[in-house]
XYZ file of C-alpha atoms in Angstrom:
770
model
C -48.685 -173.201 224.849
C -50.157 -172.641 228.248
C -53.960 -172.803 228.686
C -56.495 -171.397 231.122
C -58.461 -173.621 233.338
C -62.304 -173.072 233.656
C -64.068 -174.977 236.409
C -67.781 -175.213 236.570
C -70.210 -177.442 238.709
C -71.952 -179.297 235.909
C -70.461 -181.752 233.116
C -73.331 -180.554 230.850
C -72.521 -176.867 231.460
C -68.841 -177.680 230.789
C -69.642 -179.297 227.418
C -71.512 -176.150 226.355
C -68.605 -173.799 227.468
C -66.002 -175.948 225.724
C -67.790 -175.304 222.383
C -67.528 -171.655 222.574
C -64.140 -171.248 224.232
C -61.943 -173.330 222.025
C -58.468 -174.645 222.407
C -57.089 -171.981 224.791
C -59.277 -173.326 227.589
C -59.651 -176.557 229.530
C -63.001 -176.852 231.093
C -63.757 -179.209 233.995
C -66.712 -179.942 236.127
C -66.706 -180.265 239.962
C -69.940 -182.285 239.781
C -71.593 -180.035 242.320
C -70.163 -179.245 245.863
C -66.789 -180.782 246.690
C -66.915 -179.895 250.398
C -69.709 -179.792 252.998
C -70.309 -180.085 256.689
C -69.785 -183.616 258.088
C -72.688 -185.949 257.924
C -72.079 -187.646 261.354
C -71.550 -184.682 263.758
C -72.526 -180.989 264.106
C -69.449 -179.709 262.346
C -69.568 -176.237 263.910
C -67.576 -174.835 266.701
C -69.991 -173.206 269.272
C -67.371 -170.926 270.809
C -68.889 -167.635 269.508
C -66.987 -167.945 266.131
C -69.143 -170.480 264.559
C -66.202 -171.781 262.446
C -67.488 -174.541 259.990
C -65.675 -177.806 259.842
C -65.841 -178.488 256.126
C -64.790 -181.961 254.710
C -64.210 -183.143 251.276
C -67.168 -185.149 250.233
C -67.010 -188.858 250.006
C -66.576 -189.904 246.346
C -65.013 -186.484 245.374
C -61.267 -187.207 245.884
C -60.949 -188.376 242.343
C -62.731 -185.456 240.931
C -60.557 -183.129 243.228
C -57.251 -184.842 242.148
C -58.246 -184.167 238.528
C -58.848 -180.493 239.200
C -55.697 -180.107 241.108
C -53.677 -181.689 238.177
C -55.376 -179.541 235.670
C -54.752 -176.371 237.678
C -50.970 -177.189 238.095
C -50.792 -177.014 234.324
C -52.905 -173.829 233.682
C -51.615 -170.254 233.789
C -54.859 -168.849 235.084
C -57.852 -170.405 236.736
C -61.406 -169.293 236.252
C -64.071 -170.393 238.650
C -67.445 -170.406 236.974
C -70.208 -172.180 239.077
C -73.643 -170.743 239.129
C -74.011 -167.074 239.940
C -75.766 -167.248 243.431
C -74.747 -167.977 246.966
C -74.529 -171.700 246.505
C -72.384 -171.300 243.474
C -70.232 -168.856 245.337
C -69.687 -171.425 248.042
C -68.706 -174.112 245.355
C -66.164 -171.511 243.892
C -64.619 -170.730 247.282
C -64.218 -174.535 248.238
C -62.549 -175.330 244.848
C -60.210 -172.391 245.328
C -59.266 -173.621 248.864
C -58.625 -177.226 247.658
C -57.008 -176.942 244.196
C -53.619 -175.542 245.380
C -53.466 -172.751 242.796
C -51.370 -170.419 244.926
C -49.382 -167.787 242.963
C -51.706 -168.088 239.971
C -54.364 -165.730 238.877
C -57.677 -166.910 240.321
C -60.856 -165.267 238.654
C -64.637 -165.734 239.230
C -66.763 -165.594 236.238
C -70.524 -165.349 236.248
C -72.519 -166.943 233.500
C -76.102 -165.587 233.468
C -76.803 -167.310 230.151
C -74.741 -169.726 227.973
C -74.507 -167.902 224.784
C -71.392 -167.079 222.872
C -71.739 -163.234 223.578
C -72.458 -163.772 227.296
C -69.782 -166.259 227.704
C -66.955 -164.340 226.061
C -68.108 -161.081 227.852
C -67.852 -163.000 231.272
C -64.412 -164.303 230.558
C -63.142 -160.842 229.387
C -64.559 -159.053 232.523
C -64.000 -161.553 235.521
C -64.681 -160.735 239.030
C -62.870 -161.452 242.304
C -64.409 -164.100 244.708
C -67.030 -162.504 246.736
C -66.471 -162.898 250.504
C -69.954 -161.419 251.450
C -71.778 -163.625 249.298
C -69.885 -166.623 250.465
C -70.488 -165.642 254.097
C -74.327 -165.308 253.527
C -74.231 -168.882 252.144
C -72.201 -170.032 255.160
C -74.542 -168.329 257.477
C -77.630 -169.993 255.979
C -75.837 -173.491 256.019
C -74.865 -173.050 259.708
C -78.257 -171.822 260.814
C -79.913 -174.780 259.072
C -77.266 -177.194 260.662
C -77.927 -175.799 264.231
C -81.520 -176.216 263.904
C -81.358 -179.681 262.264
C -78.694 -181.213 264.389
C -79.804 -179.764 267.619
C -83.494 -180.326 267.635
C -83.468 -183.716 265.608
C -81.941 -185.631 268.626
C -84.780 -184.291 270.841
C -87.348 -185.756 268.308
C -85.423 -189.060 268.317
C -85.678 -189.223 272.108
C -89.128 -188.004 272.283
C -90.926 -189.328 269.251
C -89.176 -191.746 267.134
C -85.491 -192.384 265.877
C -84.624 -191.066 262.375
C -86.809 -187.890 262.469
C -85.418 -184.469 261.765
C -86.449 -180.812 261.904
C -85.491 -178.022 259.383
C -85.412 -174.328 259.996
C -87.541 -173.129 256.867
C -89.086 -176.481 256.266
C -90.756 -176.314 259.728
C -92.385 -172.963 258.763
C -93.788 -174.626 255.670
C -95.122 -177.574 257.598
C -96.739 -175.227 259.959
C -98.631 -173.468 257.124
C -99.804 -176.780 255.745
C -100.918 -178.080 259.164
C -102.640 -174.838 260.046
C -104.598 -174.983 256.785
C -105.639 -178.599 257.734
C -106.964 -177.455 261.117
C -108.787 -174.531 259.271
C -110.494 -177.180 257.125
C -111.408 -179.301 260.115
C -112.790 -176.271 261.983
C -114.810 -175.013 258.967
C -118.690 -175.062 259.414
C -120.282 -175.114 256.022
C -123.228 -172.720 255.514
C -126.046 -173.083 253.142
C -126.842 -170.360 250.713
C -129.020 -170.002 247.508
C -128.778 -167.993 244.453
C -131.435 -167.208 241.889
C -130.870 -166.823 238.171
C -133.310 -165.477 235.705
C -133.257 -166.319 231.967
C -134.217 -163.212 229.985
C -134.571 -161.762 226.511
C -135.595 -158.441 224.881
C -139.488 -158.053 225.111
C -141.203 -159.593 221.989
C -144.826 -159.799 220.794
C -144.392 -163.349 219.777
C -145.139 -166.389 221.835
C -142.581 -167.443 224.615
C -139.354 -168.806 223.077
C -137.208 -171.666 224.193
C -134.180 -169.945 225.644
C -131.832 -172.306 224.083
C -133.145 -171.389 220.676
C -133.042 -167.666 221.198
C -129.798 -166.010 220.249
C -130.748 -162.853 222.188
C -131.330 -164.746 225.484
C -129.040 -164.027 228.490
C -129.085 -164.758 232.139
C -128.900 -162.297 235.228
C -128.512 -163.126 238.777
C -130.528 -161.707 241.795
C -128.479 -159.174 243.584
C -130.720 -157.000 245.743
C -134.273 -156.970 247.420
C -135.734 -153.589 248.525
C -132.325 -152.038 248.010
C -130.380 -154.357 250.308
C -128.128 -157.307 249.493
C -130.187 -160.402 248.904
C -128.806 -163.201 251.072
C -130.747 -166.295 250.816
C -130.042 -169.115 253.238
C -132.959 -171.645 252.893
C -134.856 -173.413 250.171
C -138.122 -171.902 251.714
C -136.776 -168.336 251.416
C -135.576 -169.071 247.941
C -139.030 -170.353 246.825
C -140.704 -167.211 248.228
C -138.427 -165.068 246.100
C -138.948 -167.277 242.984
C -142.669 -166.969 243.282
C -142.433 -162.978 243.569
C -140.009 -162.956 240.629
C -142.136 -165.211 238.431
C -144.886 -162.508 238.343
C -142.639 -159.588 238.285
C -142.371 -157.167 235.326
C -138.694 -156.867 234.051
C -136.892 -153.990 232.336
C -133.404 -152.550 232.042
C -132.585 -149.985 234.740
C -129.121 -149.225 233.673
C -126.452 -150.163 231.162
C -122.838 -149.274 231.710
C -120.267 -149.913 229.015
C -116.494 -149.343 229.655
C -113.434 -150.453 228.140
C -110.498 -151.718 230.432
C -107.044 -152.772 229.775
C -105.488 -156.165 230.800
C -101.798 -155.781 231.125
C -99.233 -158.656 230.577
C -97.558 -160.492 233.520
C -93.919 -159.757 234.138
C -91.294 -162.152 232.901
C -90.743 -165.192 235.010
C -88.784 -165.229 238.226
C -88.056 -168.489 239.939
C -91.154 -168.507 241.995
C -93.635 -167.550 239.305
C -92.146 -170.129 236.766
C -92.734 -172.749 239.514
C -96.221 -171.677 240.120
C -97.251 -171.523 236.332
C -95.556 -174.720 235.602
C -97.455 -176.437 238.396
C -100.857 -174.805 237.292
C -100.462 -175.833 233.588
C -98.408 -179.027 233.682
C -98.642 -180.297 237.260
C -94.847 -180.156 237.589
C -93.488 -180.110 241.070
C -91.193 -177.343 241.986
C -88.361 -179.680 242.007
C -89.173 -181.071 238.591
C -89.458 -177.551 237.201
C -86.073 -176.599 238.420
C -84.479 -179.808 237.202
C -85.928 -179.212 233.623
C -85.039 -175.530 233.728
C -81.489 -176.415 234.776
C -81.096 -178.536 231.610
C -82.403 -175.812 229.362
C -79.918 -173.454 230.964
C -76.976 -175.598 230.756
C -77.351 -176.497 227.332
C -79.268 -178.652 224.789
C -77.868 -180.237 221.539
C -79.520 -178.069 218.837
C -78.737 -179.690 215.329
C -75.678 -178.315 213.735
C -75.477 -175.639 216.416
C -74.177 -178.246 219.036
C -74.673 -177.487 222.744
C -76.635 -174.301 223.204
C -77.969 -172.659 226.512
C -81.702 -171.959 225.685
C -82.660 -169.967 228.784
C -81.112 -167.549 231.178
C -80.081 -168.564 234.780
C -83.283 -169.892 236.539
C -82.643 -168.996 240.092
C -83.627 -165.284 240.156
C -85.955 -162.864 241.773
C -85.333 -160.091 239.366
C -87.689 -159.033 236.564
C -84.972 -157.079 234.886
C -84.347 -157.584 231.241
C -81.221 -156.668 229.343
C -81.559 -154.050 226.614
C -80.284 -156.481 223.874
C -83.124 -158.906 224.762
C -85.872 -156.325 224.701
C -84.610 -154.788 221.461
C -84.609 -158.429 219.928
C -87.992 -159.292 221.165
C -89.604 -155.958 220.093
C -88.343 -156.600 216.531
C -89.713 -160.189 216.646
C -93.128 -158.794 217.751
C -93.361 -156.205 215.049
C -92.351 -158.771 212.371
C -94.655 -161.622 213.657
C -97.828 -159.579 214.541
C -97.391 -155.948 213.371
C -96.753 -152.595 215.004
C -100.336 -152.487 216.754
C -99.025 -155.224 219.075
C -95.855 -153.405 219.944
C -95.963 -150.692 222.663
C -94.421 -147.317 221.913
C -91.428 -148.066 224.315
C -90.034 -150.970 226.117
C -92.025 -152.314 229.008
C -90.193 -152.266 232.339
C -91.153 -154.308 235.431
C -90.244 -153.248 239.005
C -88.607 -155.919 241.094
C -88.809 -156.502 244.727
C -86.300 -154.394 246.850
C -84.493 -157.715 247.928
C -84.144 -158.715 244.317
C -80.591 -159.712 243.009
C -79.791 -156.598 240.814
C -77.159 -158.450 238.592
C -79.663 -161.115 237.580
C -82.125 -160.857 234.806
C -85.583 -162.469 234.655
C -85.924 -166.012 233.276
C -86.059 -165.617 229.468
C -85.040 -167.342 226.153
C -81.426 -166.682 225.321
C -82.514 -166.118 221.707
C -86.131 -165.050 220.928
C -85.631 -166.400 217.353
C -85.650 -169.904 218.771
C -89.284 -170.386 218.833
C -90.852 -173.176 220.727
C -91.956 -174.869 217.425
C -88.350 -174.836 216.109
C -86.924 -176.301 219.447
C -89.620 -178.873 219.983
C -87.861 -181.644 218.002
C -84.584 -181.274 220.009
C -86.101 -181.421 223.466
C -88.204 -183.942 225.468
C -91.843 -183.125 226.061
C -91.219 -181.702 229.527
C -88.516 -179.550 228.201
C -90.484 -178.305 225.305
C -93.460 -177.432 227.441
C -91.419 -175.500 229.913
C -89.314 -173.867 227.188
C -92.676 -172.906 225.514
C -94.008 -171.405 228.692
C -90.772 -169.293 229.283
C -90.644 -168.137 225.629
C -94.428 -167.102 225.582
C -94.237 -165.320 228.955
C -91.125 -163.436 227.729
C -92.584 -162.311 224.397
C -95.974 -161.628 225.942
C -94.484 -159.143 228.599
C -93.203 -156.839 225.807
C -96.588 -156.829 223.865
C -99.551 -154.456 224.143
C -102.212 -154.899 226.772
C -105.504 -156.522 225.732
C -108.557 -154.241 225.458
C -111.738 -155.706 226.825
C -115.126 -154.153 226.327
C -117.115 -154.830 229.524
C -121.022 -154.316 229.850
C -122.777 -154.370 233.152
C -126.636 -154.388 232.908
C -128.895 -153.786 235.957
C -132.315 -155.067 235.676
C -135.420 -154.070 237.783
C -138.194 -156.462 238.641
C -140.539 -154.792 241.180
C -138.642 -154.710 244.584
C -135.782 -156.828 243.080
C -132.527 -155.851 241.298
C -130.757 -158.459 239.102
C -127.430 -157.847 237.404
C -125.534 -159.450 234.400
C -122.115 -158.790 233.130
C -120.718 -159.585 229.771
C -117.252 -158.942 228.196
C -115.800 -159.084 224.679
C -112.141 -158.852 223.861
C -111.974 -155.837 221.573
C -108.169 -156.166 220.925
C -106.323 -159.295 221.995
C -102.918 -157.691 222.442
C -100.571 -160.179 224.445
C -103.599 -162.631 224.852
C -102.764 -163.678 221.308
C -99.828 -165.555 222.676
C -100.227 -166.199 226.506
C -102.287 -165.973 229.569
C -101.217 -166.746 233.097
C -102.766 -169.767 234.698
C -104.913 -169.578 237.800
C -104.687 -171.321 241.154
C -108.404 -172.046 241.740
C -111.319 -172.512 239.436
C -113.463 -169.369 239.569
C -117.020 -169.833 241.055
C -119.962 -169.672 238.736
C -119.876 -169.376 234.964
C -117.754 -167.295 232.724
C -119.109 -163.878 231.580
C -121.289 -164.196 228.423
C -122.119 -162.321 225.315
C -125.072 -159.920 225.811
C -127.660 -158.483 223.313
C -127.680 -154.733 222.625
C -129.771 -153.429 225.596
C -130.912 -149.935 226.383
C -132.077 -148.362 229.453
C -135.934 -148.625 229.864
C -136.078 -151.495 227.626
C -138.750 -154.324 228.527
C -137.728 -157.657 229.040
C -139.344 -161.047 228.936
C -138.799 -163.805 231.548
C -137.895 -167.209 230.062
C -137.028 -169.187 233.131
C -136.102 -168.752 236.741
C -133.927 -171.128 238.630
C -132.913 -171.293 242.260
C -129.689 -173.069 243.065
C -128.487 -174.346 246.329
C -124.819 -173.915 247.450
C -122.652 -174.387 250.401
C -119.753 -172.346 251.558
C -116.397 -174.204 250.939
C -113.478 -174.502 253.481
C -110.105 -172.945 252.390
C -108.422 -175.302 249.818
C -105.302 -177.187 250.733
C -102.212 -175.863 249.272
C -100.815 -176.935 246.012
C -97.037 -176.368 245.349
C -98.053 -173.393 243.358
C -100.089 -171.706 246.148
C -97.539 -172.674 248.988
C -94.609 -171.138 247.074
C -96.715 -167.955 246.520
C -97.533 -167.838 250.148
C -93.920 -168.340 251.258
C -92.943 -165.579 248.751
C -95.517 -163.143 250.041
C -94.491 -163.703 253.551
C -90.742 -163.114 252.629
C -89.784 -166.743 253.561
C -87.193 -168.505 251.496
C -85.397 -167.439 248.225
C -85.255 -168.485 244.554
C -82.702 -171.398 245.205
C -84.810 -172.830 248.307
C -88.478 -173.116 247.313
C -88.127 -176.386 245.621
C -85.848 -177.902 248.462
C -88.363 -176.726 251.060
C -91.241 -178.720 249.555
C -89.253 -181.777 248.406
C -87.653 -182.152 252.075
C -91.133 -182.188 253.907
C -92.400 -184.595 251.264
C -89.370 -186.950 251.606
C -89.554 -186.842 255.240
C -93.107 -187.965 255.058
C -94.379 -185.079 257.040
C -96.752 -184.092 254.174
C -97.995 -186.030 251.171
C -99.289 -184.899 247.820
C -102.797 -186.054 246.835
C -104.506 -184.818 243.624
C -101.884 -182.056 243.437
C -102.786 -180.975 246.966
C -100.456 -180.937 249.958
C -101.852 -182.290 253.132
C -99.998 -183.212 256.524
C -99.528 -186.779 257.491
C -100.183 -187.763 261.202
C -96.417 -187.736 261.742
C -96.136 -184.326 260.177
C -99.035 -182.995 262.523
C -97.205 -184.414 265.434
C -93.839 -182.903 264.641
C -95.510 -179.560 263.910
C -97.288 -179.595 267.353
C -94.004 -180.381 269.274
C -91.817 -178.034 267.433
C -94.401 -175.177 267.457
C -94.783 -175.604 271.294
C -91.219 -175.758 272.074
C -89.506 -173.618 269.375
C -92.070 -170.892 268.593
C -89.426 -168.718 266.860
C -88.313 -171.424 264.540
C -91.985 -171.759 263.068
C -92.769 -168.052 263.382
C -93.288 -166.594 259.870
C -92.164 -163.108 260.868
C -89.010 -164.272 262.629
C -88.069 -166.443 259.598
C -88.664 -163.694 257.249
C -86.561 -161.319 259.316
C -83.783 -163.897 259.267
C -83.921 -163.873 255.385
C -83.542 -160.103 255.493
C -80.664 -160.621 257.854
C -78.924 -162.969 255.408
C -79.468 -160.344 252.640
C -77.689 -157.810 254.799
C -74.717 -160.238 255.250
C -74.612 -160.614 251.404
C -74.610 -156.909 250.902
C -72.085 -156.058 253.724
C -74.488 -154.658 256.176
C -74.054 -157.172 258.820
C -71.396 -159.667 259.855
C -72.399 -163.241 259.624
C -70.920 -164.195 263.019
C -73.019 -161.515 264.801
C -76.093 -162.966 263.081
C -75.321 -166.383 264.275
C -74.645 -165.338 267.869
C -77.878 -163.338 267.957
C -79.792 -166.505 266.835
C -77.875 -168.943 268.987
C -78.270 -167.337 272.333
C -82.212 -167.474 272.586
C -82.109 -170.855 270.702
C -80.029 -172.616 273.301
C -82.368 -171.445 275.882
C -85.312 -173.004 273.978
C -83.325 -176.311 273.581
C -82.643 -176.462 277.352
C -86.268 -175.852 278.011
C -87.453 -178.495 275.453
C -85.210 -181.167 276.880
C -87.221 -181.252 280.118
C -90.576 -179.842 278.895
C -91.159 -181.383 275.586
C -93.922 -184.085 275.533
C -92.647 -187.620 275.560
C -94.529 -188.990 272.789
C -92.443 -192.190 272.790
C -93.347 -192.892 276.222
C -96.785 -191.835 276.561
C -98.105 -191.332 273.056
C -100.351 -188.654 271.851
C -103.595 -188.351 273.989
C -107.034 -188.687 272.345
C -110.571 -188.386 273.727
C -111.359 -192.016 272.953
C -111.723 -194.844 275.363
C -110.322 -198.252 274.983
C -113.218 -200.781 273.968
C -111.540 -203.351 276.249
C -110.567 -201.659 279.393
C -112.144 -198.064 279.214
C -108.692 -196.467 279.663
C -107.762 -193.522 277.327
C -106.505 -194.502 273.959
C -103.413 -192.702 272.599
C -101.840 -192.298 269.166
C -98.576 -194.059 268.780
C -96.051 -194.447 265.974
C -94.679 -197.560 264.308
C -91.567 -197.002 262.156
C -92.729 -199.647 259.653
C -96.623 -199.096 259.763
C -97.149 -195.436 260.750
C -99.500 -194.146 263.315
C -102.079 -196.242 265.192
C -104.205 -196.223 268.306
C -103.099 -198.040 271.421
C -104.516 -198.482 274.844
C -102.621 -196.356 277.576
C -102.974 -199.318 279.874
C -100.309 -201.261 278.097
C -98.938 -203.925 278.830
C -101.871 -205.056 281.021
C -104.143 -204.145 277.912
C -102.709 -204.744 274.462
C -105.486 -203.256 272.434
C -104.374 -201.538 269.240
C -106.375 -200.309 266.193
C -105.636 -198.423 262.911
C -107.757 -195.209 262.551
C -108.792 -192.614 260.179
C -109.922 -188.896 260.535
C -113.338 -187.683 259.375
C -113.984 -184.337 257.717
C -113.767 -182.476 261.111
C -110.546 -184.193 262.019
C -112.105 -186.535 264.604
C -110.333 -189.742 265.063
C -112.361 -192.933 264.265
C -110.949 -196.387 265.007
C -110.948 -198.642 261.970
C -112.250 -202.188 262.568
C -109.430 -204.793 262.504
C -109.665 -207.419 259.986
C -108.789 -210.826 260.831
C -105.187 -211.633 260.046
C -104.549 -214.052 257.274
C -102.839 -217.336 258.582
C -99.949 -218.142 256.291
C -98.567 -221.447 257.569
C -95.249 -219.877 258.415
C -93.879 -220.068 261.915
C -92.203 -217.318 263.884
C -88.460 -218.135 264.114
C -88.200 -216.359 267.449
C -91.053 -217.912 269.569
C -92.609 -220.652 267.357
C -96.065 -219.062 267.049
C -98.027 -218.729 263.791
C -97.021 -215.740 261.598
C -100.061 -213.820 260.236
C -100.231 -211.701 257.050
C -101.115 -207.955 257.866
C -101.307 -204.785 256.011
C -99.498 -201.701 256.779
C -98.917 -198.229 255.049
C -96.069 -199.863 253.061
C -98.169 -202.922 251.938
C -98.398 -206.351 253.501
C -95.991 -207.808 256.083
C -95.686 -210.990 258.201
C -96.394 -210.516 261.996
C -96.175 -212.796 264.883
C -99.434 -213.663 266.463
C -97.866 -213.711 269.798
C -97.777 -209.813 269.829
C -97.090 -207.917 272.114
C -94.898 -210.559 273.872
C -93.314 -211.277 270.504
C -92.868 -208.146 268.148
C -91.115 -210.187 265.298
C -92.141 -208.970 261.853
C -90.698 -209.606 258.319
C -91.378 -209.172 254.772
C -93.305 -212.168 252.978
C -90.893 -214.051 250.662
C -91.701 -214.181 246.961
C -90.546 -217.876 246.932
C -87.995 -217.056 244.228
C -84.405 -217.675 244.933
C -81.766 -214.871 244.868
C -80.036 -214.955 241.390
C -76.615 -214.431 243.010
C -74.650 -217.619 242.432
C -74.118 -219.585 245.716
C -76.352 -217.306 247.746
C -79.273 -219.647 248.678
C -81.399 -216.761 249.908
C -84.868 -215.745 248.626
C -85.967 -212.393 247.253
C -88.330 -210.346 249.415
C -90.293 -207.090 248.829
C -88.982 -204.055 250.694
C -89.734 -200.269 250.846
C -87.202 -197.648 250.589
C -87.304 -193.716 250.082
C -87.581 -194.229 246.265
C -90.374 -196.758 246.633
C -90.664 -200.564 246.489
C -87.800 -202.640 245.560
C -86.811 -206.347 245.900
C -83.746 -207.562 247.939
C -82.250 -210.843 249.369
C -83.623 -211.959 252.764
C -80.021 -212.722 253.750
C -79.259 -209.006 253.890
C -76.569 -207.744 254.896
C -74.663 -210.946 253.981
C -76.143 -210.532 250.348
C -76.757 -207.000 249.252
C -78.327 -207.766 245.867
C -81.315 -205.355 245.165
C -83.537 -205.034 242.165
C -86.050 -202.226 241.120
C -88.245 -204.713 239.236
C -90.630 -207.379 240.418
C -89.077 -210.925 240.305
C -90.797 -213.379 237.746
C -90.392 -217.129 238.267
C -89.246 -217.563 234.695
C -85.745 -217.937 233.271
C -84.449 -215.801 230.461
C -84.960 -217.385 226.997
C -81.770 -215.588 225.796
C -79.241 -216.397 228.399
C -80.950 -218.936 230.744
C -80.613 -216.612 233.737
C -82.769 -218.155 236.401
C -85.029 -215.084 236.990
C -86.699 -212.340 234.969
C -87.915 -209.051 236.274
C -90.990 -206.991 235.491
C -91.166 -203.219 235.436
C -94.605 -201.479 234.876
C -95.410 -198.162 233.463
C -97.910 -195.473 234.095
C -100.158 -196.653 231.272
C -100.468 -200.016 232.916
C -98.358 -201.988 230.418
C -95.333 -203.896 231.759
C -91.935 -205.115 230.444
C -89.948 -208.357 231.295
C -86.213 -207.755 231.221
C -83.045 -209.721 232.124
C -80.688 -208.270 234.636
C -77.696 -210.150 233.193
C -75.386 -207.218 232.067
C -74.358 -209.075 229.027
C -77.778 -209.921 228.019
C -80.353 -207.353 226.439
C -83.396 -209.375 226.632
C -86.806 -207.353 226.982
C -90.204 -208.294 226.292
C -93.260 -206.076 226.432
C -96.274 -207.797 228.086
C -99.629 -206.871 226.542
C -102.451 -205.565 228.922
C -105.264 -207.938 229.762
C -107.694 -205.641 227.889
C -105.646 -205.921 224.764
C -105.663 -209.779 224.976
C -109.212 -209.755 225.449
C -109.911 -207.484 222.419
C -107.684 -209.653 220.479
C -109.428 -212.762 221.461
C -112.898 -211.072 220.870
């Protein structure tokens, strides 16, 4: 009996689909893309046609052979990669390579992996979408042109190994500009005055902490003008006058307002709320969401897709899902929490109409029920998605808000209090905030009436300083990119992770700040390729790509319109871009040895440093740091630590120095001899017959240990080597791996030995001894 073949991109997704499709289908996974542009050349013909030169990816030949064999035995081939531009490209490339000519070839779109959705997609397949594929090709080629044609300039002018990206350069510019705003910010002093009050009483003065009717009000106006206080002297003058004033209620305004729930999640808002509430990176959020979409093992149910497709900018909800959630709300909380009709949310004009918002596939699978089947991170994200979806179909909250104006001679004070009269959707969910609100939250107020006399309990002046704009978090950067029309649901996470991986920015306390390298790259790219980092230009390019997707524009015309001006910028940059590698980046500092200007230079291993422009006649160098205004301050050099080791190139002593990747050995004959190497651990490489020693190294994924005989010996280890043999198999070396809690574990790397031993923390040992 003949069978149909369904090809998806993920093995997890394939397992989930197999469960529902039964014996009539063979389900295979391409494991992502099978073809891409070559990694060692541009791979695009620059003849006006912009034909891409796709190649089968290294390591995918076996996967492709398996797909071809399965296709040859199938009567119909269904292509089911993700329902977006990237998924469409995977589907086209599979179709081109599997050799299924003469057989029905169908495109199926799975927006959720539930029995009903899967069977409906199979019953109503589509044709491959050429316009969607061309939109993906256009984006890929645009990114390749920018990356492969600007990057060599950076290698020549700055440092080898650097790269520039089309949309990533805009994100870098935003982060660098924010840093410049922070440097330029001049803080201003201001004061507020807060009075502690209570309704007038004949009794003696009460302690405000013991009086349930006490409340506070803030000074607002003086002689009918806004009261702005900029000095302590001025504040004390007002405090003196207010201490003697007679207080009474001028006006009481009571009103009820509605607080409506937020729309269901789209990609950007999910990334933002997950960052605020769980400190997830955008990349981490998408990775967790992908697993929830593709399917999790749920007890006897087996593999089940728990959420709808997570790359979407549409807030649309299906009729089935809203009907189910309305029934759930009525059963769980009652009719007063259920609006009279389904709540609909307007999507952006550019939103993908066929997509839904991100929601649970079955509202009956509550977070409490699913928690035991999921990791903590998965459970947190699923709970967030479930609650936001349910809340979006609940009634608004009703909030009673009271504003009281208080007269005190020439002064007007104001206090505001609010009480939730009906919680509505707030029973379940409230959206997180990006920044902590200034001041304190609104308080409960006593029942006050116009003309009522008040007693002053205390009066307190407070000094404040205006604050600079905050650095971006991932959440606020994604929101800014979205507001500017830059990027799309599938690109936000990649944009941020790319500039982080390139070390153009770093994340510190959840904030994104540019590195010295990032600021240098931004200045060079901004000066020489202003269109590339222009937010309006990039946003318009996104609109053009959307037009290609919807058939309103040909992708080759789009590329030609971009490439003409871009080539002119390239030609200008080749001669006009500052040569950082040759001259460094100028500063206003003088060399302490010869008074010539100091410049910023880059070391591939140790980052940015100060160097005298008079080199080689003056070899002064220094690390540096920036103060709060961005001014460069040289860091006093520490005396290098002698090690007793000798430079193998010139015979001079080697000294221990510290760089941004940790300690390293450097020849004291610098700059005549620039030899450096990693300090040896003194532990022999465990590879039999090698004779080398293990040394610490830094890579993209952090610190690792390798043999100093590389490339002859390519042994690498993720743990720290310990001079101790394995008690189980006598292997000559054990390795140590730490955890975030500070504990560590010893383990053996012998594949046939499973020895591990948890090492106790020093504090635990001391407590035990005590």
